[in-house]
Coordinates of C-alpha atoms in Angstrom, one line a residue:
X1 CA -0.1 0.1 0.0
X2 CA 1.5 3.5 -1.0
X3 CA 2.4 5.7 2.0
X4 CA 2.7 2.5 4.4
X5 CA 6.0 3.5 5.7
X6 CA 5.5 7.3 6.1
X7 CA 1.9 6.8 7.3
X8 CA 0.3 5.7 10.5
X9 CA -3.2 4.4 11.3
X10 CA -4.7 6.1 14.5
X11 CA -8.0 4.2 14.0
X12 CA -7.1 1.6 16.5
X13 CA -4.8 1.1 19.6
X14 CA -4.3 2.9 22.8
X15 CA -5.3 6.6 22.3
X16 CA -3.6 8.0 25.4
X17 CA -0.2 6.4 24.5
X18 CA -0.6 7.2 20.7
X19 CA -1.4 11.1 21.4
X20 CA 1.5 11.3 23.9
X21 CA 4.2 9.8 21.7
X22 CA 2.7 11.5 18.6
X23 CA 2.7 14.9 20.4
X24 CA 6.4 14.7 21.5
X25 CA 8.1 15.2 18.1
X26 CA 5.7 18.1 17.5
X27 CA 6.4 19.7 20.6
X28 CA 10.0 19.5 19.8
X29 CA 9.4 20.7 16.3
X30 CA 7.3 23.8 17.4
X31 CA 10.1 24.7 19.9
X32 CA 12.8 24.4 17.3
X33 CA 10.4 26.7 15.1
X34 CA 10.0 29.4 17.7
X35 CA 14.0 28.9 18.2
X36 CA 14.4 30.8 14.9
X37 CA 12.9 34.0 16.0
X38 CA 14.2 33.5 19.6
X39 CA 17.7 33.3 18.4
X40 CA 17.3 36.4 16.3
X41 CA 15.8 38.3 19.4
X42 CA 18.5 37.2 21.8
X43 CA 21.3 37.9 19.2
X44 CA 19.8 41.1 18.1
X45 CA 19.1 42.4 21.7
X46 CA 22.9 41.6 22.4
X47 CA 24.5 43.3 19.4
X48 CA 21.8 45.7 18.2
X49 CA 20.0 46.8 21.4
X50 CA 16.4 47.8 22.4
X51 CA 15.7 49.5 18.9
X52 CA 16.5 46.3 17.2
X53 CA 14.4 44.1 19.4
X54 CA 11.7 46.4 18.5
X55 CA 12.1 46.2 14.8
X56 CA 12.4 42.5 14.7
X57 CA 9.5 42.0 17.0
X58 CA 7.3 44.3 14.8
X59 CA 8.4 43.2 11.5
X60 CA 8.4 39.4 12.3
X61 CA 4.5 40.0 13.2
X62 CA 3.8 41.1 9.6
X63 CA 5.8 38.1 8.3
X64 CA 4.0 35.8 10.8
X65 CA 0.7 37.1 9.5
X66 CA 1.6 35.9 5.9
X67 CA 3.0 32.6 7.2
X68 CA -0.1 31.7 9.3
X69 CA -2.1 32.3 6.2
X70 CA -0.5 29.8 4.3
X71 CA -0.4 27.6 7.2
X72 CA -4.3 27.8 7.7
X73 CA -4.5 26.4 4.0
X74 CA -1.8 23.8 4.7
X75 CA -3.7 22.7 7.7
X76 CA -6.7 22.1 5.6
X77 CA -4.8 20.1 3.3
X78 CA -3.9 18.1 6.3
X79 CA -7.3 17.5 7.5
X80 CA -8.1 16.1 3.8
X81 CA -5.2 14.0 3.6
X82 CA -6.0 12.6 7.2
X83 CA -9.5 11.9 6.4
X84 CA -8.9 10.5 3.1
X85 CA -6.1 8.1 4.8
X86 CA -8.7 7.1 7.2
X87 CA -11.2 6.3 4.5
X88 CA -8.5 4.4 2.8
X89 CA -8.7 6.8 -0.4
X90 CA -5.1 6.6 -1.4
X91 CA -5.6 7.9 -4.8
X92 CA -7.8 10.9 -3.9
X93 CA -5.0 11.5 -1.1
X94 CA -2.1 11.9 -3.7
X95 CA -4.4 14.3 -5.7
X96 CA -5.1 16.3 -2.8
X97 CA -1.2 16.5 -2.0
X98 CA -0.5 17.8 -5.7
X99 CA -3.3 20.4 -5.5
X100 CA -2.0 21.6 -2.0
X101 CA 1.6 21.9 -3.4
X102 CA 0.3 24.3 -6.0
X103 CA -2.1 26.3 -3.9
X104 CA 0.5 27.2 -1.2
X105 CA 3.2 28.0 -3.5
X106 CA 1.1 30.4 -5.6
X107 CA -0.4 31.9 -2.4
X108 CA 3.0 32.6 -0.9
X109 CA 4.4 34.2 -4.0
X110 CA 1.5 36.5 -3.9
X111 CA 1.7 37.4 -0.2
X112 CA 5.5 38.0 -0.9
X113 CA 4.5 40.7 -3.7
X114 CA 2.2 42.3 -1.3
X115 CA 4.9 42.6 1.4
X116 CA 7.5 43.7 -0.8
X117 CA 5.5 46.6 -2.6
X118 CA 3.6 47.4 0.5
X119 CA 6.5 47.3 3.1
X120 CA 6.3 51.2 3.6
X121 CA 2.6 51.4 4.0
X122 CA 2.7 48.3 6.3
X123 CA 5.4 50.0 8.6
X124 CA 3.5 53.3 8.9
X125 CA 0.3 51.7 9.6
X126 CA 1.5 50.0 12.9
X127 CA 3.4 53.1 14.1
X128 CA 6.7 51.6 14.1
X129 CA 8.9 53.6 16.6
X130 CA 11.4 56.1 14.4
X131 CA 14.2 54.5 16.0
X132 CA 13.4 51.1 14.6
X133 CA 12.0 51.9 11.3
X134 CA 15.0 51.5 9.0
X135 CA 16.2 48.2 10.7
X136 CA 12.5 47.1 10.5
X137 CA 12.3 47.6 6.8
X138 CA 15.5 45.7 6.3
X139 CA 14.0 42.8 8.2
X140 CA 10.5 42.9 6.6
X141 CA 11.9 42.9 2.8
X142 CA 14.4 40.2 3.3
X143 CA 11.9 37.5 4.9
X144 CA 9.1 39.0 2.9
X145 CA 11.2 37.8 -0.2
X146 CA 11.9 34.4 1.1
X147 CA 8.3 33.7 2.4
X148 CA 7.9 30.6 -0.2
X149 CA 10.7 28.6 1.7
X150 CA 8.7 29.2 5.1
X151 CA 5.3 28.4 3.7
X152 CA 7.0 25.4 1.7
X153 CA 8.3 23.6 4.9
X154 CA 5.1 24.1 6.8
X155 CA 3.1 22.8 3.8
X156 CA 5.4 19.5 3.7
X157 CA 5.1 19.2 7.5
X158 CA 1.2 19.5 7.4
X159 CA 1.0 16.8 4.8
X160 CA 3.3 14.5 6.9
X161 CA 1.3 15.3 10.1
X162 CA -2.0 14.1 8.1
X163 CA -0.5 11.0 7.4
X164 CA 0.7 10.6 11.1
X165 CA 4.4 11.2 10.7
X166 CA 5.9 13.5 13.5
X167 CA 9.4 12.5 13.1
X168 CA 10.4 14.1 9.7
X169 CA 9.2 17.5 10.6
X170 CA 11.5 17.5 13.6
X171 CA 14.2 16.6 11.6
X172 CA 13.4 19.3 9.0
X173 CA 13.3 22.1 11.6
X174 CA 16.2 20.7 13.4
X175 CA 18.4 21.3 10.4
X176 CA 16.9 24.8 9.9
X177 CA 17.5 25.7 13.5
X178 CA 21.2 24.7 13.5
X179 CA 21.9 26.7 10.2
X180 CA 20.0 29.7 11.4
X181 CA 21.9 29.5 14.8
X182 CA 25.3 29.6 13.0
X183 CA 24.5 32.1 10.5
X184 CA 23.0 34.4 13.2
X185 CA 26.1 34.4 15.2
X186 CA 28.3 34.8 12.0
X187 CA 26.1 37.8 10.2
X188 CA 24.9 39.4 13.4
X189 CA 27.5 39.0 16.0
X190 CA 30.7 38.4 13.8
X191 CA 30.2 40.4 10.8
X192 CA 28.0 43.2 12.4
X193 CA 25.3 43.2 9.7
X194 CA 22.5 44.1 12.2
X195 CA 18.8 43.2 12.0
X196 CA 19.5 42.2 8.4
X197 CA 22.0 39.5 9.3
X198 CA 19.2 38.0 11.5
X199 CA 16.7 38.0 8.6
X200 CA 19.2 36.4 6.2
X201 CA 20.1 33.9 8.8
X202 CA 16.4 33.0 9.2
X203 CA 15.5 32.7 5.6
X204 CA 18.8 30.8 4.6
X205 CA 18.0 28.2 7.4
X206 CA 14.4 27.9 6.3
X207 CA 15.5 27.5 2.6
X208 CA 17.8 24.6 3.3
X209 CA 15.1 23.1 5.5
X210 CA 12.5 23.3 2.7
X211 CA 15.1 22.0 0.1
X212 CA 16.0 19.1 2.3
X213 CA 12.5 18.1 2.7
X214 CA 11.8 17.9 -1.1
X215 CA 15.0 15.9 -1.5
X216 CA 14.0 13.5 1.2
X217 CA 10.4 13.0 0.0
X218 CA 11.5 12.5 -3.7
X219 CA 13.7 9.8 -2.7
X220 CA 11.0 8.2 -0.5
X221 CA 8.1 8.9 -3.0
X222 CA 6.7 5.5 -3.0
X223 CA 6.5 5.5 0.9
X224 CA 5.1 9.0 0.6
X225 CA 2.5 8.0 -1.9
X226 CA 3.0 10.9 -4.1
X227 CA 4.9 10.5 -7.3
X228 CA 6.9 13.6 -8.1
X229 CA 6.0 13.8 -11.8
X230 CA 5.1 17.2 -13.6
X231 CA 1.4 16.1 -13.9
X232 CA 1.4 15.3 -10.1
X233 CA 1.8 19.0 -9.6
X234 CA -1.6 20.5 -10.8
X235 CA -4.8 22.2 -9.3
X236 CA -7.6 19.7 -9.2
X237 CA -10.5 22.0 -9.1
X238 CA -12.5 19.8 -6.8
X239 CA -9.8 19.5 -4.1
X240 CA -8.8 23.2 -4.6
X241 CA -12.4 24.4 -3.8
X242 CA -12.3 22.0 -0.7
X243 CA -8.8 23.4 0.5
X244 CA -10.3 26.9 -0.1
X245 CA -13.6 26.4 1.9
X246 CA -11.8 24.7 4.7
X247 CA -8.8 26.7 4.6
X248 CA -10.3 30.1 4.6
X249 CA -11.5 30.1 8.1
X250 CA -8.4 28.4 9.3
X251 CA -6.2 31.1 7.6
X252 CA -8.4 33.9 8.9
X253 CA -8.2 32.6 12.5
X254 CA -4.2 32.0 12.3
X255 CA -3.8 35.3 9.9
X256 CA -6.2 37.7 11.8
X257 CA -4.6 36.9 15.1
X258 CA -1.5 38.3 13.8
X259 CA -3.3 41.3 12.2
X260 CA -4.9 41.9 15.6
X261 CA -1.3 41.7 17.2
X262 CA -0.3 44.4 14.7
X263 CA -3.1 46.7 16.0
X264 CA -2.2 46.0 19.6
X265 CA 1.4 46.6 18.6
X266 CA 0.4 49.9 17.0
X267 CA -1.5 51.0 20.4
X268 CA 1.5 49.9 22.5
X269 CA 3.9 51.6 20.2
X270 CA 2.3 54.8 21.3
X271 CA 3.4 54.1 24.8
X272 CA 7.2 54.2 23.4
X273 CA 10.1 51.9 22.3
X274 CA 10.5 50.2 25.9
X275 CA 6.8 49.2 25.9
X276 CA 7.2 48.1 22.2
X277 CA 10.4 46.0 23.2
X278 CA 8.8 44.5 26.3
X279 CA 5.7 43.3 24.4
X280 CA 8.0 41.9 21.5
X281 CA 10.0 39.9 24.0
X282 CA 6.9 39.0 26.1
X283 CA 5.0 37.7 22.9
X284 CA 8.1 35.8 22.0
X285 CA 8.5 34.0 25.4
X286 CA 4.7 33.4 25.3
X287 CA 5.1 31.9 21.6
X288 CA 7.5 29.4 23.0
X289 CA 5.3 28.2 25.7
X290 CA 2.2 28.2 23.5
X291 CA 3.9 26.5 20.5
X292 CA 5.1 23.7 22.9
X293 CA 1.6 23.2 24.0
X294 CA 0.3 23.2 20.5
X295 CA 2.2 20.2 19.7
X296 CA -0.7 18.3 21.4
X297 CA -3.2 20.2 19.1
X298 CA -1.1 19.4 16.1
X299 CA -1.2 15.9 17.0
X300 CA -4.8 15.4 18.0
X301 CA -6.1 17.1 14.7
X302 CA -5.0 14.4 12.4
X303 CA -5.8 11.5 14.8
X304 CA -9.4 13.1 15.1
X305 CA -9.6 13.4 11.4
X306 CA -8.7 9.7 10.6
X307 CA -11.2 8.5 13.0
X308 CA -13.9 10.7 11.5
X309 CA -13.0 9.5 8.2
X310 CA -13.0 6.0 9.4
X311 CA -16.3 6.6 10.9
X312 CA -15.0 6.2 14.6
X313 CA -16.4 9.4 16.3
X314 CA -16.1 7.5 19.6
X315 CA -12.2 7.4 19.4
X316 CA -12.2 11.1 18.1
X317 CA -13.9 12.0 21.3
X318 CA -11.5 10.2 23.3
X319 CA -8.6 12.0 21.5
X320 CA -10.2 15.4 22.7
X321 CA -10.3 14.1 26.4
X322 CA -6.8 13.0 26.3
X323 CA -5.5 16.2 24.8
X324 CA -7.5 18.2 27.6
X325 CA -5.4 16.2 30.4
X326 CA -2.2 16.6 28.7
X327 CA -2.5 20.2 28.0
X328 CA -3.8 21.0 31.5
X329 CA -0.7 19.3 32.9
X330 CA 1.6 21.6 30.6
X331 CA -0.3 24.7 31.5
X332 CA 0.1 24.4 35.1
X333 CA 3.8 23.8 34.6
X334 CA 4.4 26.8 32.5
X335 CA 2.3 29.2 34.7
X336 CA 4.5 27.9 37.8
X337 CA 7.8 28.6 35.3
X338 CA 6.2 32.1 34.3
X339 CA 5.6 33.2 37.9
X340 CA 8.8 31.9 39.4
X341 CA 11.4 32.8 36.7
X342 CA 9.5 35.3 34.5
X343 CA 11.8 38.2 34.8
X344 CA 14.9 36.1 34.3
X345 CA 13.3 35.1 31.0
X346 CA 12.9 38.6 29.9
X347 CA 16.6 39.1 30.8
X348 CA 17.9 36.6 28.3
X349 CA 16.6 38.7 25.5
X350 CA 17.5 42.1 26.6
X351 CA 19.9 44.1 28.8
X352 CA 17.5 47.2 29.2
X353 CA 16.8 47.5 32.9
X354 CA 13.5 49.4 31.8
X355 CA 12.3 46.4 29.8
X356 CA 13.2 44.1 33.0
X357 CA 11.0 46.5 35.3
X358 CA 8.0 46.3 32.8
X359 CA 8.1 42.7 32.4
X360 CA 6.1 42.0 35.5
X361 CA 3.3 44.0 34.2
X362 CA 3.3 41.8 31.2
X363 CA 3.5 38.7 33.1
X364 CA 0.6 39.4 35.2
X365 CA -1.9 40.2 32.5
X366 CA -0.8 37.5 29.9
X367 CA -1.2 34.7 32.5
X368 CA -5.0 35.1 32.0
X369 CA -4.7 33.7 28.6
X370 CA -3.2 30.2 29.5
X371 CA -6.5 28.4 30.6
X372 CA -8.2 29.3 27.4
X373 CA -5.4 27.7 25.4
X374 CA -5.4 24.6 27.4
X375 CA -9.1 24.3 26.4
X376 CA -8.3 25.2 22.7
X377 CA -5.8 22.2 22.4
X378 CA -8.7 19.6 22.6
X379 CA -12.1 21.3 21.6
X380 CA -10.1 23.4 19.0
X381 CA -8.4 20.6 17.4
X382 CA -11.8 18.9 17.1
X383 CA -13.6 21.7 15.2
X384 CA -10.8 21.9 12.8
X385 CA -10.1 18.2 12.7
X386 CA -13.6 17.4 11.5
X387 CA -13.3 20.2 9.1
X388 CA -16.3 22.3 10.3
X389 CA -15.1 25.4 8.2
X390 CA -18.5 27.7 9.0
X391 CA -17.8 27.4 12.6
X392 CA -14.0 27.9 12.4
X393 CA -14.8 31.2 10.6
X394 CA -16.9 32.5 13.1
X395 CA -14.7 31.6 15.9
X396 CA -11.7 33.1 14.1
X397 CA -13.5 36.5 13.5
X398 CA -14.5 36.3 17.3
X399 CA -11.0 35.5 18.6
X400 CA -9.0 37.2 16.2
X401 CA -10.6 40.5 15.2
X402 CA -13.6 41.4 17.5
X403 CA -12.2 40.4 21.0
X404 CA -8.3 40.8 20.6
X405 CA -8.6 44.3 19.1
X406 CA -11.9 45.3 21.1
X407 CA -10.7 44.1 24.4
X408 CA -7.3 45.8 24.1
X409 CA -8.6 49.1 23.1
X410 CA -11.5 48.8 25.8
X411 CA -9.0 48.1 28.6
X412 CA -6.0 49.9 27.6
X413 CA -7.5 53.2 26.3
X414 CA -11.1 53.4 27.4
X415 CA -10.5 52.1 31.0
X416 CA -7.1 53.9 30.8
X417 CA -5.2 50.8 32.3
X418 CA -2.3 51.4 29.5
X419 CA 0.2 48.7 28.8
X420 CA -1.4 46.2 31.5
X421 CA -4.7 46.8 29.7
X422 CA -3.5 46.3 26.3
X423 CA -1.9 43.0 27.3
X424 CA -4.8 41.8 29.3
X425 CA -6.9 42.4 26.5
X426 CA -4.8 40.5 24.1
X427 CA -4.7 37.6 26.8
X428 CA -8.7 37.4 27.2
X429 CA -9.5 37.2 23.4
X430 CA -8.7 33.6 22.9
X431 CA -11.9 32.8 25.4
X432 CA -13.7 33.8 22.4
X433 CA -12.7 30.5 20.7
X434 CA -12.1 28.2 23.7
X435 CA -15.7 28.6 25.2
X436 CA -17.9 28.2 22.0
X437 CA -15.8 25.3 20.8
X438 CA -16.1 23.7 24.1
X439 CA -19.8 24.0 23.9
X440 CA -19.9 22.7 20.3
X441 CA -18.0 19.7 21.5
X442 CA -19.9 18.8 24.5
X443 CA -23.3 19.3 23.1
X444 CA -22.8 16.8 20.2
X445 CA -24.5 19.0 17.9
X446 CA -21.4 18.1 15.4
X447 CA -22.9 14.6 14.8
X448 CA -25.3 15.9 12.3
X449 CA -22.4 17.1 10.1
X450 CA -21.3 15.1 7.0
X451 CA -17.7 14.0 7.2
X452 CA -15.4 15.3 4.6
X453 CA -14.3 11.6 3.8
X454 CA -17.6 11.2 2.4
X455 CA -17.1 14.3 0.1
X456 CA -13.6 13.3 -1.1

């Protein structure tokens, strides 16, 4: 059977054990992925200073928006691949993979063009501090031009996740992290290229990772279940439509959360460069924590998709319960870490005493977000894993636009809580996704929905 060696069947076996061991490589992969930007921040903070930190944190939010839009459609492809695999539709799975490749490449090229031609307008829109503007422009242009490599890696990883393979994505991102670390030290630290050096290190690392993944998959194409012929890379209208329908709300959820972060950043930038740098560092630390926990959600989604495709909703529900337990344990551990060592974590990124002093305000506000993310690891994975595009769209708009921007404005400006209010509003917004998705799962209304596998 094609794909036998690179795919894994989650429609039978011990769910607790499967989710645990399937999650671990994703946690490590996500930690490695965050390591890209973390290394940039640490080295830039050491060699460039607070203005450089602000530049990287603000520009990377723009890049992250584009990456997360591409990732939304890649995750849609992952759900389709997993449900096709669960339903034993291997020919259809190959067609889905070919369509996804073309779709994401074209999308990443289009987003790169928007970033490159609109870079000045973008930086003006987010009120980048004057001290950071030139450096932010360099970082934005370099990383924007290399978006195809970042999107390509995430696309390949999403397909492998859908097939139940967690080890190869970890291998690919590990290669990128090593390359990025070496080049960061060389470009920014030794050669003194500043923020531009960090950008080049990131893009080259991601390019190496993407190209290595393509070579690996080509040499293992029979096990992968996809022939790398020219005709294999074509847009199947049917599957392109399904990827668009399912991926649009996922892209909105991911992308608009980053858009909302840009709005929050713009409000915080009005406070000053110290507040901007503190928020940038804080979000980076928070990103590490959340991305590690997100490994559980990444593992749960294909497990849920496969079981729904195989008409095993009972097992899909057990995956959600398992995800809640594991994410709950991790959430408690990270809250303790934040409370005990929060200031020391900020000191890793910046030597600015003012940033250290403001870190306590950030931590006290952001901790409110952790329980919401613990809930989302299970119920959020379920909503996405079964492919409920309409409900995902509603939750995405509620979390990523209405609450994240609205609460930050309300608490920071209307209630005059300043920096604390901006961060608190940002941290409370995920409950707009967590609570409705929890109710949706527990109510059982999803049982009336036709599975995607029946449509493939």
